[in-house]
Coordinates of C-alpha atoms in Angstrom, one line a residue:
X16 CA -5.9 29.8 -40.9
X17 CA -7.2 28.1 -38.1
X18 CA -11.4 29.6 -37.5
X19 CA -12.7 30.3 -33.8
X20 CA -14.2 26.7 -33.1
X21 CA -11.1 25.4 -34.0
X22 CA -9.5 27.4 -32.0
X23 CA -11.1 26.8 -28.7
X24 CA -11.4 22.9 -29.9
X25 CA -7.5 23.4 -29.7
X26 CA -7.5 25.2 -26.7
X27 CA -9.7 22.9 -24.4
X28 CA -7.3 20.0 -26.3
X29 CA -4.5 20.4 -24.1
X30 CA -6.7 20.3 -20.8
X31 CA -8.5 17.5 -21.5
X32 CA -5.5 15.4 -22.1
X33 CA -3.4 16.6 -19.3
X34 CA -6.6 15.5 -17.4
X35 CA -6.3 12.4 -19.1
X36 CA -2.4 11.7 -18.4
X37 CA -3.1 12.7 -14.7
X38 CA -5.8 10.2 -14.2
X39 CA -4.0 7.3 -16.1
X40 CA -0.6 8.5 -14.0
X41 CA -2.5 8.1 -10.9
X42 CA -3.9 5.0 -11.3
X43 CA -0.5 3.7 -12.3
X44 CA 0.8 5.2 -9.3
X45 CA -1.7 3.1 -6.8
X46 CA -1.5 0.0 -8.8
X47 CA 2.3 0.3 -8.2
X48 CA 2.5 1.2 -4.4
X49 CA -0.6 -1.6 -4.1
X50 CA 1.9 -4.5 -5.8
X51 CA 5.0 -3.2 -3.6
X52 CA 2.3 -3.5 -0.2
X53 CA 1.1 -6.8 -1.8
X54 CA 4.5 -8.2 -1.8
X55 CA 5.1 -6.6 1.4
X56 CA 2.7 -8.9 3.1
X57 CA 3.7 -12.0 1.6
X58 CA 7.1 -11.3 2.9
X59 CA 5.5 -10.9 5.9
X60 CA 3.3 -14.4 5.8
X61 CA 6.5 -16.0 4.7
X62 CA 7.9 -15.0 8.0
X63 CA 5.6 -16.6 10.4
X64 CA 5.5 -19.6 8.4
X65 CA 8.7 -20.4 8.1
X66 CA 8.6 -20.1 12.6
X67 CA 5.8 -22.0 12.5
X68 CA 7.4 -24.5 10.0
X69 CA 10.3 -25.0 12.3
X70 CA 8.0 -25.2 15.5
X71 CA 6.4 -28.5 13.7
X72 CA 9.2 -30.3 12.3
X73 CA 11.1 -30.0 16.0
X74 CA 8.0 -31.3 17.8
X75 CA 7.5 -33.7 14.4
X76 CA 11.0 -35.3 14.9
X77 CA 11.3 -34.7 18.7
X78 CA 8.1 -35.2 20.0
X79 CA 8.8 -33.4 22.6
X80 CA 5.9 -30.6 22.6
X81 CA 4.8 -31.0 26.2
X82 CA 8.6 -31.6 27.5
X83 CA 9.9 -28.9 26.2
X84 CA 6.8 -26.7 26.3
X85 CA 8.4 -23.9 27.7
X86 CA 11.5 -23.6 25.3
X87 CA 8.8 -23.7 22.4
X88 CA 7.1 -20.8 24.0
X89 CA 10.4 -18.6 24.7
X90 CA 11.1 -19.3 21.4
X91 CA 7.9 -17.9 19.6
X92 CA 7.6 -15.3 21.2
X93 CA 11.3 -14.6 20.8
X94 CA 11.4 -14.6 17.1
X95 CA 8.0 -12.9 17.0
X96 CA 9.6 -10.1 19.0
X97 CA 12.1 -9.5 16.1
X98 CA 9.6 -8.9 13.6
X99 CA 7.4 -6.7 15.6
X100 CA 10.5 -4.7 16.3
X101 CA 10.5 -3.3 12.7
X102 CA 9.1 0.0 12.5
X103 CA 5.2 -0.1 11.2
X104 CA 4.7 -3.6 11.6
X105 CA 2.5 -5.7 14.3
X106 CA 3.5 -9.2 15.6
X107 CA 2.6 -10.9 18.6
X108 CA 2.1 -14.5 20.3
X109 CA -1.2 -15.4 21.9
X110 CA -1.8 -18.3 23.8
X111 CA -5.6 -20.6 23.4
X112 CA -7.4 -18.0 26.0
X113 CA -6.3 -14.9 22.9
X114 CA -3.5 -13.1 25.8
X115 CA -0.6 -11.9 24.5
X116 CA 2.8 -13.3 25.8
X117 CA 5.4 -11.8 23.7
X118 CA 7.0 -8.1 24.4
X119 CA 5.3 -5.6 22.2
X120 CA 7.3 -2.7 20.5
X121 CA 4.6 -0.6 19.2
X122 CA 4.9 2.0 16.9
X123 CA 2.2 4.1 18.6
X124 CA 3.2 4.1 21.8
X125 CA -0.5 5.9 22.7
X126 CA -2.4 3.8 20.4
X127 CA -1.3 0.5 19.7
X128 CA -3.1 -1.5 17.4
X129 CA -4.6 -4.8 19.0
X130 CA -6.4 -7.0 16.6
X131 CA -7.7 -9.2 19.5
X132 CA -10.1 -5.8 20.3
X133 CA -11.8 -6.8 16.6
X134 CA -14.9 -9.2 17.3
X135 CA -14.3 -10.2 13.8
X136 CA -10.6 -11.0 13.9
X137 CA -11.7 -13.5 17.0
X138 CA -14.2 -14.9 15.3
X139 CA -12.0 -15.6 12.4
X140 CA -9.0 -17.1 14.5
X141 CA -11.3 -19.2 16.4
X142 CA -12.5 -21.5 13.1
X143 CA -10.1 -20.9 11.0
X144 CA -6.3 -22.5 11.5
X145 CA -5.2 -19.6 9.6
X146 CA -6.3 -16.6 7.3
X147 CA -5.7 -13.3 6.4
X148 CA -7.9 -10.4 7.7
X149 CA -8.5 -6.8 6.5
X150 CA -8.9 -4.3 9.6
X151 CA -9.8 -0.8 9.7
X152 CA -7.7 1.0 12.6
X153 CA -8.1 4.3 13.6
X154 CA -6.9 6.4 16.5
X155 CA -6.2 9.9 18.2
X156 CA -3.0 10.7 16.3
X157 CA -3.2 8.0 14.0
X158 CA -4.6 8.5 10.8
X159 CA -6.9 5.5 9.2
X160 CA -5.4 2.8 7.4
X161 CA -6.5 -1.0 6.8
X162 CA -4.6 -3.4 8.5
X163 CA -3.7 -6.5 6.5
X164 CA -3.4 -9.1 9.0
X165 CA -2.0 -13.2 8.8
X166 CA -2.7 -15.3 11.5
X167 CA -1.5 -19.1 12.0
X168 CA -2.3 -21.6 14.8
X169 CA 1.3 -22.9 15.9
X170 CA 1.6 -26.0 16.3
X171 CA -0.3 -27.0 12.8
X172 CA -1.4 -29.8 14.8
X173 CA -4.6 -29.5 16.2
X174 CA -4.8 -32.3 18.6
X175 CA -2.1 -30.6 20.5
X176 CA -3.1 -29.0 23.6
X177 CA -1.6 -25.0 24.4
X178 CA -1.2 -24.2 21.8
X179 CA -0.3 -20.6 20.5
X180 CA -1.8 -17.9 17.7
X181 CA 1.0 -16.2 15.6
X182 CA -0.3 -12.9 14.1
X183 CA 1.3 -10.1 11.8
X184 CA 0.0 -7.4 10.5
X185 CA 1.1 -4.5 8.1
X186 CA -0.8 -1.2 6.2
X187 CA 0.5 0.7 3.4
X188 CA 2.3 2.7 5.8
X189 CA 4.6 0.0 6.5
X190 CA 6.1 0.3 2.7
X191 CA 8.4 3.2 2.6
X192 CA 10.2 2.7 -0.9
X193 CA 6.5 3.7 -2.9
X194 CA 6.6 5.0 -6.3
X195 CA 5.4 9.0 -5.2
X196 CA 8.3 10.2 -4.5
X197 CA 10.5 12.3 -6.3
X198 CA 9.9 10.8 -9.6
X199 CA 6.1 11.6 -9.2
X200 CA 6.6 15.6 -8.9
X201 CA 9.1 15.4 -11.9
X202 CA 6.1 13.3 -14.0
X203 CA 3.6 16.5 -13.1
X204 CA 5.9 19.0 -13.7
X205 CA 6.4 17.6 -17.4
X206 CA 2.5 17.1 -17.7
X207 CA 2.0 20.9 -16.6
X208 CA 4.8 22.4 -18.7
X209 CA 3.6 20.5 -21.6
X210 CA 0.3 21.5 -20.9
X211 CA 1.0 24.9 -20.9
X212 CA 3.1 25.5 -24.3
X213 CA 0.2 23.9 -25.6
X214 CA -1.6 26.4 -24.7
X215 CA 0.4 29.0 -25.8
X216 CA 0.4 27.6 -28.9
X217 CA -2.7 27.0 -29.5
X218 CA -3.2 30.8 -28.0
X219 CA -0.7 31.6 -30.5
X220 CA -2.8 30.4 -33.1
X221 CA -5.7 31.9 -32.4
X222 CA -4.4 35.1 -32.4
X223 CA -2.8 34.8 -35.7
X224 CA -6.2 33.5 -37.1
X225 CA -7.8 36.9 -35.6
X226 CA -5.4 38.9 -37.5
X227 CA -5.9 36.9 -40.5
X228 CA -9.7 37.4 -40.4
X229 CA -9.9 41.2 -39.7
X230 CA -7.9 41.6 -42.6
X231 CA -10.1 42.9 -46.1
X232 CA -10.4 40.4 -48.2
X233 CA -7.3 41.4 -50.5
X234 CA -4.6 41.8 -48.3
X235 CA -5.3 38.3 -46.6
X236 CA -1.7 37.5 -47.0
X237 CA 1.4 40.1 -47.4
X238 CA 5.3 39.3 -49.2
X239 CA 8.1 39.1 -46.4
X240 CA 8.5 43.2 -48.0
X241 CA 5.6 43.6 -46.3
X242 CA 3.9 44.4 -49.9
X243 CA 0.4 42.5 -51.2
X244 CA 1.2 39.3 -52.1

């Protein structure tokens, strides 16, 4: 039979492993939800470039940029407008001078986020034709997230004058299929009841082991009669 150091090595066993599945489980848990935000965003990217992408091969065939000026603007902003209109995602139009000209449908009404109030993000958008920025936003009723935000000069072509600043921006709040759902509570339900008939076991053991050992030394074992062995 098992001896008392055993015992409690079998007892603490259990623990340490469950500790062990949890943490592993966890980290699986935000390396999965981080690839499904991950692809998120580049679905997101894809987006404005394709608008953008559009925008340049119109003025690229038509040259028609400061003709048709205006219709290139209406259009921006209205297919810009569209995306923003999804629920937890940010898209606007600037123009050169960083004001917005499309119609904003926040989803905090209270406390939109506005990544032209990050000294930063300008800084960023005014060397760079495009880029992706990381933004912390925080507000009364909002809790923190990080803001991972694209950004594209439209036209592509920079000797063009008036021209506009796409921007979209997404946090892991904007991914609602994650992987902590139901199937996460059914994973530590399994760990825990595991856990615990392992300890009952191993409880169960120990207990036997104590009966064994208070035993004398010649009736360590009895016949199913219940007679010495």
């Amino acid at each position: 039979m098992i001896n008392h150091k055993v015992a409690k090595f079998l007892f603490l066993l259990p623990i340490v492993i469950m500790i062990g599945f949890s943490v592993v489980f966890l980290d699986l848990i935000k390396a999965g939800n981080g690839g499904l935000l991950q692809e998120k965003f580049l679905e997101k990217k894809l987006n404005v470039d394709m608008i953008v992408d559009q925008i340049d091969k119109f003025i690229e065939r038509d040259g028609d940029w400061y003709s048709e000026y205006d219709f290139y603007k209406d259009s921006l902003a209205f297919s810009i407008e569209i995306l923003d209109k999804v629920d937890m995602t940010f898209a606007a139009i600037y123009d050169e001078t960083l004001q917005n000209i499309s119609q904003r449908s926040p989803s905090y009404e209270n406390s939109p986020f506005n990544p032209i109030g990050y000294p930063e993000f300008v800084s960023e958008v005014r060397k760079n034709e495009l880029g992706v920025v990381r933004l912390w936003f925080e507000a009364e009723n909002v809790k923190g997230r990080t803001m991972y935000t694209y950004y594209r000069w439209v036209p592509t072509e920079e000797t063009l004058e008036g021209r506009f600043l796409a921007v979209v921006a997404i946090s892991s709040y904007s991914v609602k299929n994650t992987l902590s759902g139901s199937i996460t509570y059914w994973i530590v339900a399994m760990i825990l009841i595991t856990t615990v008939l392992n300890l009952a076991l191993v409880a169960m053991l120990g207990s036997l082991g104590e009966v064994h050992e208070s035993r004398p030394a010649g009736e360590k074992w009895r016949s199913r009669g219940g007679k010495k062995a």
